[in-house]
Amino acid sequence: MENSAYGEIVIVGGGICGLATALALHRKGIRSLVLERSENLRATGVAIIMQANGWHALHQLGVASSLRQTAIPIQRGKLILLSEGSEVERERPLGTSKEFRCLKRADLIKAMAENLPEGTVRTNCQVLSVKLDPVTYFQHLTLSNGTILQAKVVIGCDGVNSVVANMVGLRPARFLLFSTCAARGFTYYHDGHQFPAEFVVMNKDQVRLGRVPVSYNLVYWFITRPRTNQDSTISKDPVLIKQSLMDSVKDFPTHVQEMVKNCELNTLNLTELKYRPPWDLLLENFRRGTVTVAGDAMHATGPFIAQGGSASLEDAVVLARCLAQKMQNHVDKKAQVKERNIPNNNNVIEEALSEYVKERRMRNFWLNLYSFLLEKKISARSLIVKVIILTVISVLFRDPDWHIHYRCGTL
Ligand SMILES: Cc1cc2nc3c(=O)[nH]c(=O)nc-3n(C[C@H](O)[C@H](O)[C@H](O)COP(=O)(O)OP(=O)(O)OC[C@H]3O[C@@H](n4cnc5c(N)ncnc54)[C@H](O)[C@@H]3O)c2cc1C
């Protein structure tokens, strides 16, 4: 067993949140190490909708302008309810923020990774457990290859099945009860697609399809539908995923069926959805000593408001700001960059992490509650229940775009 000291901040997970956290810390002159279990930095989930609050966070990270070049601006949205025979029963506008674009996840991951100092990310590093050494007060991270790393601060950005969240003492994320499966894919149109720069959501019974152009050739789409017993087998084979999705959209308009039929098979993925209930966000303690969590590890939500990724970027900005405020400056002359030392006193770090948790708790609670209520409304079979949930939503969230107007502040 190799025992290697690292000593500073270790981030578990190199997804959107882990890379954003490392980049935010780097922008504040703080070094960190990202441990990612996969062989390469991967971007599960094809694409991600980014609205004004997410763009604000990307701007703080210094990657907004390059990412703007990769995706067209979306002008408006619409929700279509389909009746029998794929006829449009009702159509209404869907709010989109001032800046709404759909980014390829791979572009987002690449933009953040390219801005990190060399050696920040270690792939093939699966963290199995995190334990506090009661003598040195360092955290010991055991990796699947037997290595033990020591760190002063551990930030769990390891997604919905987080081992760090487990160590912090959080309850595991839950499966959504109803429309619990989401499929996502790209369709490439060699001669350009004919869709306007519009985010369209179509609902038919319990199937929901979203479509948004990334560029003039590329369209991102997602489908949510009730989970079936075959889903765990299907999800391993893109051909089977496609067959199953063709079946789900058989009563949708022809252009939707064509879009799914002509999708890029290697981009298809099918996921069972998990979430952290809103009351967990109020009640759980998201810090244990110098260990905390961010991103889906803290606040996994259903995809009903397309905010999980943006909220993860906000976490990163706030966490780096809170840590930086508590650290002393010093100049690393060799690297010619201003770097900050992690204080020896754990209390200072704990204070910084507590401030971070305090600042993020209520924001993430409201996001989770909003998404939770929307999911309950969509899945309710009784009209009375639907109306009650709608009333609660309109009382609690008078401005349907409240979540997009939020700004996480400067780094
Ligand atoms: C269907 C669907 C659609 C969505 N659409 C949107 C959208 O349009 N807009 C939006 O903002 N959000 C969206 N989201 C939410 C968004 O995808 C997530 O909130 C976001 O990806 C969370 O990022 P993360 O880095 O916290 O977790 P993840 O992306 O899950 O990354 C976790 C990383 O940690 C690694 N890891 C896990 N365990 C370990 C370990 N033990 N050791 C080392 N590494 C580990 C994983 O390999 C992975 O790379 C959607 C979610 C779903 C399910």
CSV table of C-alpha atoms and ligand atoms in Angstrom, one decimal:
chain,number,residue,atom,x,y,z
A,1,MET,CA,0.0,0.0,0.0
A,2,GLU,CA,1.5,3.4,-1.1
A,3,ASN,CA,1.1,6.2,1.4
A,4,SER,CA,1.5,9.5,-0.2
A,5,ALA,CA,1.0,12.9,1.4
A,6,TYR,CA,-0.7,15.6,-0.7
A,7,GLY,CA,-1.5,18.1,2.0
A,8,GLU,CA,-3.9,20.6,0.5
A,9,ILE,CA,-7.3,20.4,-1.1
A,10,VAL,CA,-8.5,17.3,-2.8
A,11,ILE,CA,-11.6,17.3,-5.0
A,12,VAL,CA,-13.2,14.0,-5.5
A,13,GLY,CA,-14.8,13.8,-9.0
A,14,GLY,CA,-13.8,15.5,-12.2
A,15,GLY,CA,-17.3,16.2,-13.6
A,16,ILE,CA,-18.8,19.7,-14.1
A,17,CYS,CA,-18.7,20.6,-10.4
A,18,GLY,CA,-15.2,19.1,-9.6
A,19,LEU,CA,-13.5,20.9,-12.5
A,20,ALA,CA,-15.4,24.2,-11.8
A,21,THR,CA,-14.4,24.0,-8.2
A,22,ALA,CA,-10.7,23.4,-9.1
A,23,LEU,CA,-10.9,26.3,-11.6
A,24,ALA,CA,-12.5,28.7,-9.2
A,25,LEU,CA,-9.8,27.9,-6.6
A,26,HIS,CA,-7.1,28.3,-9.2
A,27,ARG,CA,-8.5,31.7,-10.1
A,28,LYS,CA,-8.1,32.6,-6.4
A,29,GLY,CA,-4.5,31.3,-6.4
A,30,ILE,CA,-5.4,28.1,-4.5
A,31,ARG,CA,-4.0,24.8,-5.6
A,32,SER,CA,-6.1,21.7,-5.6
A,33,LEU,CA,-6.0,18.1,-6.9
A,34,VAL,CA,-9.0,16.5,-8.7
A,35,LEU,CA,-9.3,12.7,-8.5
A,36,GLU,CA,-11.5,11.3,-11.2
A,37,ARG,CA,-12.3,7.6,-11.3
A,38,SER,CA,-12.7,7.3,-15.2
A,39,GLU,CA,-9.9,6.8,-17.6
A,40,ASN,CA,-10.6,10.2,-19.2
A,41,LEU,CA,-12.6,13.3,-18.3
A,42,ARG,CA,-15.9,12.2,-19.6
A,43,ALA,CA,-19.1,14.2,-20.1
A,44,THR,CA,-22.0,12.0,-19.4
A,45,GLY,CA,-25.3,13.4,-20.6
A,46,VAL,CA,-24.5,14.9,-24.0
A,47,ALA,CA,-25.5,18.5,-23.6
A,48,ILE,CA,-26.5,21.0,-20.9
A,49,ILE,CA,-28.9,23.9,-21.0
A,50,MET,CA,-27.2,27.0,-19.6
A,51,GLN,CA,-29.3,30.0,-18.6
A,52,ALA,CA,-28.4,33.5,-17.3
A,53,ASN,CA,-27.4,32.4,-13.7
A,54,GLY,CA,-25.2,29.7,-15.1
A,55,TRP,CA,-23.6,32.1,-17.6
A,56,HIS,CA,-22.9,34.5,-14.7
A,57,ALA,CA,-21.0,31.7,-12.9
A,58,LEU,CA,-19.1,30.7,-16.1
A,59,HIS,CA,-18.1,34.3,-16.5
A,60,GLN,CA,-16.6,34.3,-13.0
A,61,LEU,CA,-14.7,31.2,-14.0
A,62,GLY,CA,-13.4,33.0,-17.1
A,63,VAL,CA,-14.7,30.5,-19.7
A,64,ALA,CA,-18.0,32.2,-20.7
A,65,SER,CA,-16.8,34.0,-23.8
A,66,SER,CA,-15.1,31.0,-25.4
A,67,LEU,CA,-18.1,28.8,-24.7
A,68,ARG,CA,-20.4,31.4,-26.3
A,69,GLN,CA,-18.7,30.6,-29.6
A,70,THR,CA,-19.8,27.0,-29.4
A,71,ALA,CA,-23.6,27.3,-29.1
A,72,ILE,CA,-26.2,29.5,-30.8
A,73,PRO,CA,-28.5,31.8,-28.6
A,74,ILE,CA,-32.0,30.4,-28.1
A,75,GLN,CA,-34.6,33.1,-28.5
A,76,ARG,CA,-37.8,31.6,-27.0
A,77,GLY,CA,-39.4,28.5,-25.7
A,78,LYS,CA,-42.7,26.7,-26.1
A,79,LEU,CA,-44.6,23.9,-24.4
A,80,ILE,CA,-46.8,21.7,-26.6
A,81,LEU,CA,-49.4,19.3,-25.3
A,82,LEU,CA,-50.2,16.6,-27.8
A,83,SER,CA,-53.5,14.9,-28.1
A,84,GLU,CA,-54.5,11.7,-29.9
A,85,GLY,CA,-52.9,11.3,-33.3
A,86,SER,CA,-50.0,13.6,-32.4
A,87,GLU,CA,-52.3,16.7,-33.0
A,88,VAL,CA,-51.4,19.8,-31.0
A,89,GLU,CA,-54.0,20.1,-28.3
A,90,ARG,CA,-52.5,23.3,-26.6
A,91,GLU,CA,-49.4,25.4,-27.0
A,92,ARG,CA,-48.0,28.0,-24.7
A,93,PRO,CA,-44.9,30.1,-24.4
A,94,LEU,CA,-42.2,28.7,-22.1
A,95,GLY,CA,-40.0,31.3,-20.3
A,96,THR,CA,-36.3,31.3,-21.4
A,97,SER,CA,-33.8,33.6,-19.8
A,98,LYS,CA,-32.0,36.5,-21.5
A,99,GLU,CA,-29.1,34.2,-22.3
A,100,PHE,CA,-30.1,30.7,-23.0
A,101,ARG,CA,-27.8,28.3,-24.9
A,102,CYS,CA,-27.4,24.6,-25.0
A,103,LEU,CA,-23.7,23.6,-24.6
A,104,LYS,CA,-22.1,20.3,-25.5
A,105,ARG,CA,-21.0,18.9,-22.2
A,106,ALA,CA,-17.7,17.9,-23.8
A,107,ASP,CA,-17.1,21.6,-24.7
A,108,LEU,CA,-17.8,22.7,-21.1
A,109,ILE,CA,-15.5,20.1,-19.6
A,110,LYS,CA,-12.8,20.9,-22.1
A,111,ALA,CA,-13.0,24.6,-21.5
A,112,MET,CA,-12.6,24.2,-17.8
A,113,ALA,CA,-9.9,21.5,-17.9
A,114,GLU,CA,-7.8,23.5,-20.4
A,115,ASN,CA,-7.7,26.4,-17.9
A,116,LEU,CA,-6.3,24.3,-15.1
A,117,PRO,CA,-2.6,24.1,-14.3
A,118,GLU,CA,-1.0,20.9,-15.5
A,119,GLY,CA,-1.2,18.0,-13.0
A,120,THR,CA,-4.4,19.3,-11.4
A,121,VAL,CA,-6.5,16.3,-12.6
A,122,ARG,CA,-5.6,12.7,-12.0
A,123,THR,CA,-7.7,10.2,-13.9
A,124,ASN,CA,-8.1,6.5,-13.0
A,125,CYS,CA,-8.3,7.4,-9.3
A,126,GLN,CA,-11.4,6.1,-7.7
A,127,VAL,CA,-11.9,7.1,-4.1
A,128,LEU,CA,-13.3,4.3,-1.9
A,129,SER,CA,-13.4,6.1,1.4
A,130,VAL,CA,-12.4,9.2,3.4
A,131,LYS,CA,-11.4,9.0,7.0
A,132,LEU,CA,-10.1,11.5,9.5
A,133,ASP,CA,-6.7,10.7,11.1
A,134,PRO,CA,-7.4,11.6,14.8
A,135,VAL,CA,-3.7,12.3,15.4
A,136,THR,CA,-2.7,14.5,12.4
A,137,TYR,CA,-6.2,15.8,11.7
A,138,PHE,CA,-5.5,15.1,8.0
A,139,GLN,CA,-8.2,13.3,5.9
A,140,HIS,CA,-7.1,9.9,4.5
A,141,LEU,CA,-8.5,9.1,1.1
A,142,THR,CA,-8.2,5.4,0.2
A,143,LEU,CA,-8.1,4.8,-3.6
A,144,SER,CA,-9.1,1.7,-5.4
A,145,ASN,CA,-5.4,1.0,-6.3
A,146,GLY,CA,-4.5,0.8,-2.7
A,147,THR,CA,-2.9,4.3,-2.5
A,148,ILE,CA,-3.8,6.4,0.5
A,149,LEU,CA,-3.7,10.2,0.0
A,150,GLN,CA,-3.7,12.7,2.8
A,151,ALA,CA,-5.5,16.0,2.4
A,152,LYS,CA,-6.4,18.9,4.7
A,153,VAL,CA,-9.7,19.6,2.9
A,154,VAL,CA,-11.8,17.2,0.9
A,155,ILE,CA,-14.6,18.4,-1.4
A,156,GLY,CA,-16.9,15.7,-2.7
A,157,CYS,CA,-18.0,16.5,-6.2
A,158,ASP,CA,-18.6,12.8,-7.0
A,159,GLY,CA,-22.2,13.0,-8.2
A,160,VAL,CA,-25.4,11.5,-7.1
A,161,ASN,CA,-23.9,8.3,-5.6
A,162,SER,CA,-21.2,10.2,-3.7
A,163,VAL,CA,-18.9,8.3,-1.3
A,164,VAL,CA,-18.0,11.7,0.3
A,165,ALA,CA,-21.6,12.5,1.0
A,166,ASN,CA,-21.8,9.1,2.7
A,167,MET,CA,-18.7,10.0,4.8
A,168,VAL,CA,-20.3,13.4,5.7
A,169,GLY,CA,-23.3,11.4,7.0
A,170,LEU,CA,-25.9,12.4,4.3
A,171,ARG,CA,-28.8,10.1,3.4
A,172,PRO,CA,-28.4,8.6,0.0
A,173,ALA,CA,-30.2,10.3,-3.0
A,174,ARG,CA,-33.5,8.6,-3.9
A,175,PHE,CA,-35.0,7.4,-7.1
A,176,LEU,CA,-37.8,9.5,-8.5
A,177,LEU,CA,-41.1,7.7,-8.1
A,178,PHE,CA,-42.7,8.3,-11.5
A,179,SER,CA,-41.2,9.6,-14.7
A,180,THR,CA,-37.9,8.3,-13.6
A,181,CYS,CA,-35.9,7.5,-16.8
A,182,ALA,CA,-34.3,10.1,-18.9
A,183,ALA,CA,-32.7,9.5,-22.3
A,184,ARG,CA,-30.5,12.1,-24.1
A,185,GLY,CA,-29.0,12.3,-27.5
A,186,PHE,CA,-27.8,14.4,-30.4
A,187,THR,CA,-29.0,14.4,-34.0
A,188,TYR,CA,-26.7,15.8,-36.6
A,189,TYR,CA,-28.2,17.2,-39.8
A,190,HIS,CA,-25.6,17.4,-42.5
A,191,ASP,CA,-27.4,20.0,-44.5
A,192,GLY,CA,-28.6,22.0,-41.5
A,193,HIS,CA,-31.9,21.4,-39.6
A,194,GLN,CA,-35.0,23.4,-40.1
A,195,PHE,CA,-35.8,24.1,-36.5
A,196,PRO,CA,-35.9,27.7,-35.2
A,197,ALA,CA,-33.7,28.8,-32.4
A,198,GLU,CA,-36.3,27.6,-29.9
A,199,PHE,CA,-36.5,25.4,-26.9
A,200,VAL,CA,-39.5,23.1,-27.4
A,201,VAL,CA,-41.0,20.7,-24.9
A,202,MET,CA,-43.8,18.3,-26.0
A,203,ASN,CA,-45.9,16.3,-23.6
A,204,LYS,CA,-48.0,13.3,-24.4
A,205,ASP,CA,-49.4,11.2,-21.6
A,206,GLN,CA,-46.3,10.4,-19.4
A,207,VAL,CA,-43.7,11.0,-22.1
A,208,ARG,CA,-42.0,14.3,-22.3
A,209,LEU,CA,-39.6,15.4,-25.1
A,210,GLY,CA,-37.4,18.4,-25.1
A,211,ARG,CA,-35.6,19.7,-28.2
A,212,VAL,CA,-33.1,22.5,-28.4
A,213,PRO,CA,-30.6,23.3,-31.2
A,214,VAL,CA,-26.9,23.6,-30.3
A,215,SER,CA,-25.8,24.8,-33.7
A,216,TYR,CA,-27.3,25.0,-37.2
A,217,ASN,CA,-26.4,21.3,-37.7
A,218,LEU,CA,-26.7,19.8,-34.3
A,219,VAL,CA,-29.9,19.3,-32.2
A,220,TYR,CA,-29.9,18.1,-28.6
A,221,TRP,CA,-33.0,16.3,-27.3
A,222,PHE,CA,-34.1,14.5,-24.2
A,223,ILE,CA,-37.0,12.2,-23.4
A,224,THR,CA,-38.3,11.4,-19.9
A,225,ARG,CA,-40.7,8.5,-19.5
A,226,PRO,CA,-41.7,6.0,-16.8
A,227,ARG,CA,-39.0,3.5,-15.9
A,228,THR,CA,-39.5,0.0,-17.2
A,229,ASN,CA,-38.1,-3.3,-15.9
A,230,GLN,CA,-35.9,-3.6,-19.0
A,231,ASP,CA,-34.2,-0.2,-18.6
A,232,SER,CA,-31.1,-1.5,-16.8
A,233,THR,CA,-30.4,-4.0,-19.6
A,234,ILE,CA,-31.4,-1.5,-22.4
A,235,SER,CA,-29.2,1.2,-21.0
A,236,LYS,CA,-26.0,-0.7,-21.8
A,237,ASP,CA,-26.8,-0.9,-25.6
A,238,PRO,CA,-27.5,2.2,-27.7
A,239,VAL,CA,-29.3,0.2,-30.3
A,240,LEU,CA,-31.8,-1.1,-27.7
A,241,ILE,CA,-32.1,2.4,-26.2
A,242,LYS,CA,-33.0,3.8,-29.6
A,243,GLN,CA,-35.6,1.0,-30.2
A,244,SER,CA,-37.2,1.7,-26.9
A,245,LEU,CA,-37.2,5.5,-27.5
A,246,MET,CA,-38.8,5.0,-31.0
A,247,ASP,CA,-41.5,3.2,-29.2
A,248,SER,CA,-41.9,6.0,-26.6
A,249,VAL,CA,-42.3,8.6,-29.4
A,250,LYS,CA,-44.5,6.6,-31.7
A,251,ASP,CA,-47.4,9.0,-31.1
A,252,PHE,CA,-45.3,12.1,-31.6
A,253,PRO,CA,-45.1,14.1,-34.8
A,254,THR,CA,-43.1,12.6,-37.7
A,255,HIS,CA,-40.2,15.1,-37.4
A,256,VAL,CA,-39.7,14.0,-33.8
A,257,GLN,CA,-39.7,10.3,-34.8
A,258,GLU,CA,-37.2,11.1,-37.6
A,259,MET,CA,-35.0,13.0,-35.1
A,260,VAL,CA,-34.8,10.0,-32.7
A,261,LYS,CA,-34.3,7.6,-35.6
A,262,ASN,CA,-31.4,9.5,-37.1
A,263,CYS,CA,-29.7,10.2,-33.8
A,264,GLU,CA,-25.9,9.8,-33.3
A,265,LEU,CA,-25.9,6.4,-31.6
A,266,ASN,CA,-22.7,7.0,-29.7
A,267,THR,CA,-24.3,9.9,-27.9
A,268,LEU,CA,-27.4,8.1,-26.7
A,269,ASN,CA,-27.7,7.5,-23.0
A,270,LEU,CA,-30.4,6.4,-20.6
A,271,THR,CA,-30.3,7.2,-16.9
A,272,GLU,CA,-32.5,6.4,-13.9
A,273,LEU,CA,-33.2,9.7,-12.2
A,274,LYS,CA,-32.3,10.3,-8.6
A,275,TYR,CA,-32.8,13.3,-6.4
A,276,ARG,CA,-32.3,14.7,-2.9
A,277,PRO,CA,-35.6,15.7,-1.3
A,278,PRO,CA,-35.9,19.4,-0.5
A,279,TRP,CA,-36.3,18.8,3.2
A,280,ASP,CA,-32.8,17.1,3.2
A,281,LEU,CA,-31.4,20.4,2.0
A,282,LEU,CA,-32.9,22.1,5.1
A,283,LEU,CA,-32.0,19.5,7.6
A,284,GLU,CA,-28.8,17.8,6.6
A,285,ASN,CA,-25.3,18.9,7.7
A,286,PHE,CA,-23.3,19.3,4.6
A,287,ARG,CA,-19.9,19.6,6.4
A,288,ARG,CA,-18.1,17.2,8.6
A,289,GLY,CA,-14.8,18.7,9.9
A,290,THR,CA,-12.9,19.8,6.8
A,291,VAL,CA,-14.9,17.7,4.4
A,292,THR,CA,-17.9,19.0,2.4
A,293,VAL,CA,-19.8,18.3,-0.8
A,294,ALA,CA,-20.9,20.3,-3.9
A,295,GLY,CA,-22.9,19.7,-7.1
A,296,ASP,CA,-25.1,16.6,-7.3
A,297,ALA,CA,-23.4,15.1,-4.3
A,298,MET,CA,-25.1,17.9,-2.3
A,299,HIS,CA,-28.3,18.7,-4.2
A,300,ALA,CA,-29.2,16.2,-6.9
A,301,THR,CA,-32.5,17.3,-8.6
A,302,GLY,CA,-34.7,16.0,-11.3
A,303,PRO,CA,-34.1,17.6,-14.7
A,304,PHE,CA,-37.4,19.5,-14.6
A,305,ILE,CA,-35.8,23.0,-14.4
A,306,ALA,CA,-32.5,22.2,-16.1
A,307,GLN,CA,-30.6,23.8,-13.2
A,308,GLY,CA,-28.4,21.1,-11.6
A,309,GLY,CA,-25.3,21.9,-13.6
A,310,SER,CA,-25.7,25.7,-13.2
A,311,ALA,CA,-26.2,25.2,-9.4
A,312,SER,CA,-23.0,23.2,-9.4
A,313,LEU,CA,-21.1,26.1,-11.0
A,314,GLU,CA,-22.6,28.4,-8.5
A,315,ASP,CA,-21.4,26.1,-5.7
A,316,ALA,CA,-17.9,26.2,-7.1
A,317,VAL,CA,-17.8,30.0,-7.1
A,318,VAL,CA,-19.1,30.4,-3.6
A,319,LEU,CA,-16.9,27.7,-2.2
A,320,ALA,CA,-13.7,29.2,-3.6
A,321,ARG,CA,-14.8,32.7,-2.5
A,322,CYS,CA,-15.4,31.5,1.1
A,323,LEU,CA,-12.1,29.6,1.3
A,324,ALA,CA,-10.1,32.4,-0.3
A,325,GLN,CA,-11.4,34.9,2.2
A,326,LYS,CA,-10.0,32.8,5.0
A,327,MET,CA,-6.5,32.2,3.6
A,328,GLN,CA,-3.3,34.2,3.9
A,329,ASN,CA,-1.6,35.4,0.8
A,330,HIS,CA,1.9,34.5,-0.2
A,331,VAL,CA,3.8,34.6,-3.4
A,332,ASP,CA,5.2,31.5,-4.9
A,333,LYS,CA,8.2,33.1,-6.5
A,334,LYS,CA,9.1,30.1,-8.7
A,335,ALA,CA,5.7,29.9,-10.3
A,336,GLN,CA,5.4,33.6,-10.4
A,337,VAL,CA,1.8,33.3,-9.3
A,338,LYS,CA,0.1,34.5,-6.2
A,339,GLU,CA,-0.8,31.5,-4.1
A,340,ARG,CA,-2.5,31.1,-0.8
A,341,ASN,CA,-1.6,28.8,2.0
A,342,ILE,CA,-4.2,26.5,3.6
A,343,PRO,CA,-4.1,27.6,7.2
A,344,ASN,CA,-2.8,25.0,9.7
A,345,ASN,CA,-5.7,25.8,12.0
A,346,ASN,CA,-8.6,23.5,11.0
A,347,ASN,CA,-11.0,25.9,12.7
A,348,VAL,CA,-10.4,28.5,10.0
A,349,ILE,CA,-11.1,26.0,7.2
A,350,GLU,CA,-14.2,24.8,9.0
A,351,GLU,CA,-15.5,28.4,9.3
A,352,ALA,CA,-15.0,28.9,5.6
A,353,LEU,CA,-16.8,25.6,4.7
A,354,SER,CA,-19.6,26.5,7.1
A,355,GLU,CA,-20.1,29.8,5.4
A,356,TYR,CA,-20.2,28.1,2.1
A,357,VAL,CA,-22.8,25.6,3.3
A,358,LYS,CA,-24.9,28.4,4.8
A,359,GLU,CA,-24.8,30.4,1.6
A,360,ARG,CA,-25.8,27.5,-0.6
A,361,ARG,CA,-28.3,25.8,1.6
A,362,MET,CA,-31.3,28.0,0.9
A,363,ARG,CA,-30.6,28.5,-2.8
A,364,ASN,CA,-30.3,24.8,-3.3
A,365,PHE,CA,-33.4,24.1,-1.2
A,366,TRP,CA,-35.6,26.4,-3.3
A,367,LEU,CA,-34.2,24.9,-6.5
A,368,ASN,CA,-34.9,21.3,-5.3
A,369,LEU,CA,-38.4,22.3,-4.0
A,370,TYR,CA,-39.3,23.9,-7.3
A,371,SER,CA,-38.1,20.8,-9.3
A,372,PHE,CA,-39.8,18.5,-6.8
A,373,LEU,CA,-43.2,20.2,-7.1
A,374,LEU,CA,-42.9,20.3,-10.9
A,375,GLU,CA,-42.2,16.6,-11.0
A,376,LYS,CA,-45.2,15.9,-8.7
A,377,LYS,CA,-47.4,18.0,-10.9
A,378,ILE,CA,-46.3,16.2,-14.1
A,379,SER,CA,-46.7,12.8,-12.5
A,380,ALA,CA,-50.1,13.4,-10.7
A,381,ARG,CA,-52.9,11.4,-12.3
A,382,SER,CA,-55.7,13.2,-10.5
A,383,LEU,CA,-56.7,16.6,-11.8
A,384,ILE,CA,-57.5,17.9,-8.3
A,385,VAL,CA,-54.0,17.0,-7.1
A,386,LYS,CA,-52.5,18.7,-10.2
A,387,VAL,CA,-54.5,21.9,-9.4
A,388,ILE,CA,-53.4,21.8,-5.8
A,389,ILE,CA,-49.8,21.5,-6.7
A,390,LEU,CA,-50.1,24.2,-9.3
A,391,THR,CA,-51.6,26.5,-6.7
A,392,VAL,CA,-48.7,25.8,-4.3
A,393,ILE,CA,-46.2,26.5,-7.1
A,394,SER,CA,-47.9,29.8,-8.1
A,395,VAL,CA,-48.0,31.0,-4.5
A,396,LEU,CA,-44.4,30.0,-3.7
A,397,PHE,CA,-42.9,31.0,-7.0
A,398,ARG,CA,-44.8,34.0,-8.3
A,399,ASP,CA,-42.0,34.8,-10.8
A,400,PRO,CA,-41.5,31.6,-12.8
A,401,ASP,CA,-38.0,32.8,-13.7
A,402,TRP,CA,-36.9,33.5,-10.1
A,403,HIS,CA,-34.2,30.8,-10.3
A,404,ILE,CA,-32.6,32.3,-13.4
A,405,HIS,CA,-32.4,35.8,-12.0
A,406,TYR,CA,-30.2,34.6,-9.2
A,407,ARG,CA,-26.5,35.7,-9.2
A,408,CYS,CA,-23.9,33.8,-7.2
A,409,GLY,CA,-21.7,36.9,-6.9
A,410,THR,CA,-18.1,37.5,-7.9
A,411,LEU,CA,-15.2,35.2,-7.2
B,1,LIG,C1,-31.6,14.0,-17.8
B,1,LIG,C2,-30.8,15.1,-17.2
B,1,LIG,C3,-30.8,16.3,-17.8
B,1,LIG,C4,-30.1,17.4,-17.2
B,1,LIG,N1,-30.1,18.6,-17.9
B,1,LIG,C5,-29.5,19.7,-17.3
B,1,LIG,C6,-29.5,20.9,-18.0
B,1,LIG,O1,-30.0,21.1,-19.1
B,1,LIG,N2,-28.9,22.0,-17.3
B,1,LIG,C7,-28.3,21.8,-16.1
B,1,LIG,O2,-27.8,22.8,-15.5
B,1,LIG,N3,-28.3,20.6,-15.4
B,1,LIG,C8,-28.9,19.6,-16.0
B,1,LIG,N4,-28.9,18.3,-15.4
B,1,LIG,C9,-28.2,18.2,-14.1
B,1,LIG,C10,-26.7,18.1,-14.3
B,1,LIG,O3,-26.4,17.1,-15.3
B,1,LIG,C11,-26.0,17.7,-13.0
B,1,LIG,O4,-26.5,18.6,-12.0
B,1,LIG,C12,-24.5,18.0,-13.1
B,1,LIG,O5,-23.9,17.1,-14.1
B,1,LIG,C13,-23.8,17.6,-11.8
B,1,LIG,O6,-22.4,17.7,-11.9
B,1,LIG,P1,-21.5,17.0,-10.8
B,1,LIG,O7,-20.1,17.3,-11.2
B,1,LIG,O8,-21.9,17.3,-9.5
B,1,LIG,O9,-21.8,15.4,-11.0
B,1,LIG,P2,-21.4,14.4,-12.2
B,1,LIG,O10,-21.6,15.1,-13.5
B,1,LIG,O11,-22.1,13.2,-11.9
B,1,LIG,O12,-19.8,14.2,-12.0
B,1,LIG,C14,-19.3,13.4,-11.0
B,1,LIG,C15,-17.9,12.9,-11.4
B,1,LIG,O13,-17.4,12.2,-10.2
B,1,LIG,C16,-16.8,11.0,-10.7
B,1,LIG,N5,-16.8,10.1,-9.5
B,1,LIG,C17,-17.9,9.6,-9.0
B,1,LIG,N6,-17.5,8.8,-7.9
B,1,LIG,C18,-16.2,8.9,-7.8
B,1,LIG,C19,-15.2,8.4,-6.9
B,1,LIG,N7,-15.6,7.6,-5.9
B,1,LIG,N8,-13.9,8.7,-7.1
B,1,LIG,C20,-13.5,9.5,-8.1
B,1,LIG,N9,-14.4,10.0,-9.0
B,1,LIG,C21,-15.7,9.8,-8.8
B,1,LIG,C22,-17.6,10.6,-11.8
B,1,LIG,O14,-16.9,9.7,-12.7
B,1,LIG,C23,-18.0,11.9,-12.5
B,1,LIG,O15,-17.0,12.3,-13.4
B,1,LIG,C24,-29.5,17.3,-16.0
B,1,LIG,C25,-29.5,16.0,-15.4
B,1,LIG,C26,-30.2,14.9,-16.0
B,1,LIG,C27,-30.2,13.6,-15.3
